[in-house]
C-alpha angles and dihedrals in degrees: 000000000000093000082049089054101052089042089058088042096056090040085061089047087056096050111028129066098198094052109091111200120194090221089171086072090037108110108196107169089097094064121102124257088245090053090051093049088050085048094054091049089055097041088049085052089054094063089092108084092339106187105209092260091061082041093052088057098045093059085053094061097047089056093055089048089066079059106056148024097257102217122193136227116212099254084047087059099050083043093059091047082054105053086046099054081052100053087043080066091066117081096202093053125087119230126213129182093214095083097055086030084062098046095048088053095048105033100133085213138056106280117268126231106294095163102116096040091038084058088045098047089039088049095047093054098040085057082049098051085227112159098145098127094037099178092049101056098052072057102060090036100055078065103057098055133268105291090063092047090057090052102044088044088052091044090054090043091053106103087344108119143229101289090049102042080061093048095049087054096048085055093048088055095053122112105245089258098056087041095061091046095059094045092064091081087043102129103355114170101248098190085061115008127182130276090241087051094095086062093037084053078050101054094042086059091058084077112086091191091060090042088056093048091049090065094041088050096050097046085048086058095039089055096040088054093048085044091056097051092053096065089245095110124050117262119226122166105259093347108105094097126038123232094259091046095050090057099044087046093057093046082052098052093049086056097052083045098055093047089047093219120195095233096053094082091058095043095046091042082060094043114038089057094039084067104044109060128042116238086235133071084257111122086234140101139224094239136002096167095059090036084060104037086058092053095051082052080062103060090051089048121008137179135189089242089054101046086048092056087051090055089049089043090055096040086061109039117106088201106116104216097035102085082056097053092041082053093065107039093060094057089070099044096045085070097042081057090064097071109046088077090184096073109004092090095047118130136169115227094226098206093298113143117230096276088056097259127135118185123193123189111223099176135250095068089305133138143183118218117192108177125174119213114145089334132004111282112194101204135163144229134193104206086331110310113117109247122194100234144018114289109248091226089061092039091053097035102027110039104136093058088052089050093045088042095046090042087048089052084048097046080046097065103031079058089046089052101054093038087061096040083047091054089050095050098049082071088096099050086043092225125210127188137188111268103227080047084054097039092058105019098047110000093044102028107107104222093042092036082089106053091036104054093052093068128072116239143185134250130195091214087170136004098300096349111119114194114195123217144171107219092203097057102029150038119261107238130232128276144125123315081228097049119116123266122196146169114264102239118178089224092087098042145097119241093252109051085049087056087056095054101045081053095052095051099052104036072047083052081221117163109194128217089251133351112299118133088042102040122144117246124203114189123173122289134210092251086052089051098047083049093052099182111034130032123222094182086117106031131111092053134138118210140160106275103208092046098050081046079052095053099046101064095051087054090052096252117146115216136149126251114262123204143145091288143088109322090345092111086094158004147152126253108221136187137180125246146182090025093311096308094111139036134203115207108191100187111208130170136222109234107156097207096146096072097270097323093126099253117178132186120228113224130169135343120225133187128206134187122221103238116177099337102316138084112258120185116243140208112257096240090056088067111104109246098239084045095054106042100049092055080052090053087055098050090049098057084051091053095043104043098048111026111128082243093078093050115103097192105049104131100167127120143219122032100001101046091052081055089045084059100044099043094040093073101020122129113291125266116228099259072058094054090056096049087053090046088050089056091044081073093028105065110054093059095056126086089248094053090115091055100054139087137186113213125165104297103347132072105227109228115193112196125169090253107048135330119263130214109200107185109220090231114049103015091233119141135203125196128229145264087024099027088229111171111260100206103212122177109232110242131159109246125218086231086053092051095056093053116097115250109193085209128015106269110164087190090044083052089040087056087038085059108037086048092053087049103055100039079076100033096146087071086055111119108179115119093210098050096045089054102055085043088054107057115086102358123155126262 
C-alpha cells in the first residue's frame, strides 16, 4: 500500500505543476523494475515546460534508475515513443533514440502498434540528417513500414562508404529479434563502455549473418589499405575510412575478437600497419581514428596477436604524436590480457628449438645465434666460435637477414613482456590452468619457458593438496595432465613459508619477471572493517597530480583529468578486477596548493560488484582477499610514488609542507615493509655491509663524516646527532646499478644509492651535498 502510494505520488510530480513532491525523502529503491520503467516514460514526458518541482522529480527517477533494471510494459513503451515524438516538437529540446531503443528491448510484453510515432520520430531524423545511432534507427524505422525504412536506410548510405553501405544492408535483412539484439551496442561509448557490454559483444555473435559481415568487413579494410600503399588508391591524410565505417569496423573487429577467430592475426598483421604509415614520405597516416578505434577493440577483447600488431604499427609510423597515444592506450589493454585466459597465454614458437635457439646460416662459416634467456640476445658465430659483432661480410651481403633477425629479437621481447605483465594480471582472476596444458604450453614453450620458470607456481598434486615449485631450480612433479596450476601468490601463505621463498631467490640471485616472492599484501584492517564500505587507509595525502594521472594510465585505471576549470576539482580512478566482476574506485581531489604545480589530495577507496549489468557498490569484507589487495597495491604505488614526501626538493609552505614533514618520515606502508624485508638479504652481501643498519623504518648509514638515517619510504634522510635534513637529488648510481634486486624497485635502487653515497661520504664532492654535511656536524 504504502509503495503504491509514493509511486502514485511521484506519477502526479511528474505530471502536475501544482504537486509538490519532497524527493529527497522519496525513497524509491523499493519500486518494481516495471514502475520504474513506467516512471521513466513519464519523467521523460515532463521535459516540455518542466516547472522544478517536476525537475526535482525527475532527478529522482533517474537515481533510482542506477538501482535497478528499469522493465516496460507495453503501454509504458508506447508512452515513452510518445513523449519522444513530442520532444521531438520542440525545437529547443535534444532528441535521442536510447530511451525508445531501451524500451523496446525491455518491454515485458509483445510490442504495441508504433507505427504512427516510429514514422514521426524516422521522418524527424531523416530532415535532420541525424544518423548518429545508425542501427537504431533502422530499428525504429522498421517499425514504422516500408516506406521509413527506405528512407532511413538512404539517409545512412549517403557519404557512408563501401564498408557501411554493406553493413546497413546486412541490418535491414535481420529478423526483428536479431535486430534488437544488435542494436544494443548501437552507439556504446567505446572510450569508456559499460560494465554489461562483454554479454551484449556475446549476444551480437549469436548472429551468423554479422558474423559474416565482420569478416567481410575486416578483409574490405585490409585490401583497401594494401590498395592505398600501393599507390592504387588515392592518398589523402586521415581519409582512408569514413566516419560510419570506422565505427562498424571497430564493432567488427570486437566480434571477430571475441570470437577469437584464426584468421583475425594475419588480417590484422596487413591492416594495423596499412593504416599507420602513409605510403609516402608524408609524416602522416591513413587513419588515426580506425587505428585507434581498433586499439580500443583491443582493450574489450585482446589478444597477444593483436597486441603485438599495435607494437609493429607504432615502431613504423612517421606521425609524431601516434606512438604516445598508442602508449597509452596499451597500457590499458596489457591488463585487460590478462583476463581472457584462453588466449592471453598464446605464443608462437617463432623457429626457436626447445631450449629457446634459433640458428640461422648466413654463409661463409658464419652463424646467428638468437637465445632467449631472461630477454632475446642476437649474437654471432664464425664456424662456431662466438664473435662480438656482426661480421661486416654478413652486414654488407646479407642485410636483410640482420634486419629480420634484429626486428625477431624486438618482436621477442615485446611477446615475453606481455606474457609476463599478462601473468601478472591473471592475480586477480586467480587463474588456473591444466597442467599438461602448463608443462608443454608455458613451462616447456621456448620462448615462455623463460618467463614461466622464474615464477613460483602452484600444483594440485592431489584434491586440495597444492604442491610449490620454482621451474628454474627444481623438477615438476608428477601429477595428472588434468591437475590445477596456479600462480604462487603470498596472500595465501604463512610467514614462514614467504620468508623461505624471498631467501631462496636471492641466495638463488634470481630476479623475477614482476614482483612475486616479495609482493605486498593488504589485507583488511580493523579500521576497514569498522568503515565497512570505504578504506581510508590512503587517504590525506598530497601527491603530484600529473605524475599519479600519469600512473594511472600505465596500471590500467581510468580516471578523468583534473585541473583548475569547470568540474575538474575531482574524480575517481577506477579499474576493473576479477574478470570484470569488481571495481575499485580510489576518489582523489585537485587542490593546487603547490603554486601550479598540479597537487591533489587522496582521499577513500571504494569497491562495487557488477550485478546485472550494472556497478553496485560492495562491503569491504565481500571483496574477495586476492582482489582486494591487488587494487590496494595499486593505490599504494600511487601514493608512494608520488606523494609530495618523496619529493627533495619540495620547498613550499604551509599546509603542505607541514604534510611533507609529517609523511617524509611516517611508518612504512607495506610496499615499504617489503622493501625493508628485500634489504634485510641485500645488505649483507654488499662492501658497506659493516656500515649499515636496519632500524624501524630507516636504514643507518655510518660514513666517516656524519651518520645517516634514510627512511625506506620516503628516501629521506635525516642526519645525526641533530637530525638536520640532508636534499639529495635521486639518481641512479653506477654502484646501485651493479647490486643484485631480486624485483624492480626504482625507490629500493634510489636508497641503494644514496646508502652507497654516503658510506663513503669523505670522497663526496658535491658542493651541495658537503655543505649541508657540514653544518652542524659532531666534534
Amino acid at each position: 500500500m504504502i509503495r503504491d502510494m509514493l509511486y502514485d505520488d511521484v506519477v502526479r510530480a511528474l505530471t502536475d505543476p501544482d504537486f509538490a513532491l519532497d524527493v529527497r525523502a522519496a525513497d524509491l529503491s523499493g519500486l518494481s523494475d516495471e514502475e520504474v520503467g513506467d516512471l521513466l516514460a513519464a519523467a521523460y514526458r515532463a521535459r516540455r515546460g518542466a516547472t522544478d518541482a517536476m525537475k526535482g522529480a525527475r532527478v529522482a527517477v533517474h537515481q533510482a534508475v542506477r538501482d535497478s533494471e528499469p522493465r516496460y510494459t507495453p503501454d509504458a513503451c508506447r508512452r515513452m515513443f510518445e513523449a519522444v515524438v513530442a520532444c521531438s516538437e520542440d525545437p529547443d529540446d535534444v532528441v535521442s533514440l536510447r530511451p525508445v531503443v531501451d524500451a523496446l528491448t525491455h518491454c515485458t510484453g509483445p510490442w504495441p502498434d508504433l507505427s504512427g510515432p516510429a514514422r514521426a520520430l524516422t521522418d524527424f531524423l531523416v530532415e535532420k540528417g541525424d544518423a548518429t545511432h545508425p542501427y537504431s534507427l533502422l530499428m525504429v524505422a522498421s517499425l514504422g513500414g516500408g516506406e521509413a525504412l527506405r528512407t532511413a536506410a538512404d539517409l545512412l548510405r549517403r557519404d557512408g562508404g563501401a564498408i557501411a553501405m554493406d553493413g546497413i544492408d546486412v541490418v535491414i535483412g535481420l529478423t526483428p529479434a536479431e535486430r534488437t539484439v544488435l542494436v544494443q551496442v548501437d552507439g556504446l561509448n567505446t572510450y569508456d563502455p559499460p560494465p554489461n557490454a562483454p554479454d551484449l559483444w556475446r549476444q551480437v555473435a549469436g548472429i551468423p549473418a554479422y558474423v559474416a559481415f565482420a569478416r567481410r568487413a575486416l578483409e574490405a579494410a585490409a585490401d583497401r589499405a594494401d590498395a592505398l600503399q600501393r599507390g592504387e588508391v588515392p592518398y589523402r591524410a586521415d581519409k582512408a575510412f569514413t566516419p560510419r565505417e570506422v565505427d562498424m569496423l571497430g564493432q567488427a573487429a570486437r566480434m571477430a575478437l571475441l570470437r577469437d577467430e584464426p584468421w583475425l592475426p594475419d588480417l590484422l598483421d596487413r591492416l594495423l600497419p596499412g593504416i599507420a604509415v602513409a605510403p609516402t614520405s608524408a609524416k602522416t597516416v591513413p587513419s588515426q581514428a580506425l587505428l585507434y578505434e581498433l586499439v580500443r577493440a583491443a582493450r574489450d577483447f585482446p589478444t597477444p596477436e593483436l597486441v603485438t600488431a599495435i607494437r609493429t604499427a607504432r615502431s613504423v609510423t612517421r606521425h609524431a604524436g601516434i606512438p604516445r597515444q598508442l602508449d597509452k592506450l596499451l597500457k590499458q589493454v596489457e591488463p585487460a590480457l590478462a583476463e581472457r585466459n584462453e588466449v592471453a597465454l598464446r605464443l608462437s614458437r617463432e623457429g626457436f628449438d626447445d631450449d629457446g635457439v634459433l640458428r640461422r646460416e648466413a654463409g661463409g662459416g658464419y652463424t646467428a645465434v638468437v637465445t632467449v634467456t631472461e630477454t632475446a640476445h642476437l649474437t654471432w658465430e664464425k664456424d662456431g666460435r662466438p664473435l662480438k659483432s656482426v661480421p661486416a661480410p654478413v652486414r654488407r651481403d646479407h642485410a636483410g637477414l640482420v634486419k629480420e633477425l634484429r626486428d625477431l629479437v624486438k618482436r621477442v621481447d615485446i611477446q615475453l613482456g606481455t606474457l609476463a605483465r599478462a601473468l601478472e594480471g591473471g592475480f586477480t582472476v586467480d587463474a588456473v590452468h591444466p597442467y599438461g596444458w602448463w608443462r608443454a604450453e608455458l613451462a616447456g614453450h621456448p620462448l615462455a619457458r623463460s618467463v614461466v620458470r622464474r615464477l613460483i607456481w602452484e600444483i594440485e598434486v592431489a584434491p586440495g593438496r597444492w604442491r610449490a615449485v620454482l621451474p628454474s631450480t627444481e623438477d615438476l612433479p608428477d601429477a595428472p595432465d588434468d591437475a590445477s596450476v596456479r600462480l604462487w601468490h603470498p596472500i595465501r601463505s604463512d610467514a614462514d613459508t614467504v620468508r623461505a621463498w624471498r631467501d631462496r631467490l636471492v641466495d638463488g640471485q634470481l630476479r623475477q619477471p614482476f614482483k612475486q616472492a616479495f609482493r605486498e599484501i593488504y589485507r583488511l584492517t580493523p579500521a576497514e572493517e569498522e568503515t565497512r564500505v570505504h578504506s581510508l587507509r590512503f587517504a590525506a595525502h598530497l601527491v603530484h597530480y600529473r605524475r599519479m594521472f600519469a600512473l594511472f594510465r600505465a596500471r590500467g585505471w581510468t580516471s578523468r583529468l583534473l585541473g583548475p576549470w569547470d568540474a575538474g576539482d575531482g574524480d575517481a580512478a577506477l579499474r576493473a578486477l576479477g574478470a570484470g566482476e569488481w571495481r575499485a574506485a580510489f576518489f582523489h581531489t585537485y587542490v593546487d596548493w603547490a603554486d601550479g604545480d598540479g597537487v591533489a589530495s587522496t582521499d577513500r577507496v571504494r569497491f562495487e560488484r557488477r550485478v546485472a549489468g550494472a556497478w553496485r557498490e560492495a562491503p569491504l569484507a565481500e571483496v574477495p582477499p586476492l582482489v582486494f589487495s591487488e587494487a590496494m597495491r595499486d593505490v599504494d604505488l600511487f601514493v608512494g610514488v608520488t606523494s609530495i614526501a618523496a619529493d627533495p626538493d619540495w620547498t613550499e609552505h604551509g599546509p603542505a609542507r607541514a604534510y611533507w614533514e609529517r609523511a617524509g618520515f611516517a611508518e612504512l606502508s607495506e610496499s615499504a615493509e617489503a622493501r625493508r624485508d628485500a634489504l634485510a638479504r641485500i645488505l649483507p652481501r654488499l662492501k658497506i655491509a659493516d656500515r649499515c643498519t636496519l632500524d624501524g623504518r630507516f636504514l643507518v648509514v655510518r660514513g666517516g663524516l656524519r651518520t645517516y638515517r634514510i627512511h625506506l619510504g620516503s628516501a629521506n634522510i635525516l642526519m645525526e646527532p641533530d637530525n638536520s635534513y640532508l636534499c639529495i637529488v635521486p639518481s641512479r648510481g653506477k654502484a646501485a646499478g651493479k647490486v643484485f634486486l631480486p624485483f624492480e624497485d626504482d625507490r629500493l635502487t634510489v636508497i641503494l644509492s644514496k646508502a652507497l653515497l654516503l658510506a663513503a661520504d669523505t670522497e663526496i664532492t658535491d658542493p651541495s651535498i658537503l655543505m649541508q654535511v657540514g653544518k652542524g656536524r659532531a666534534g
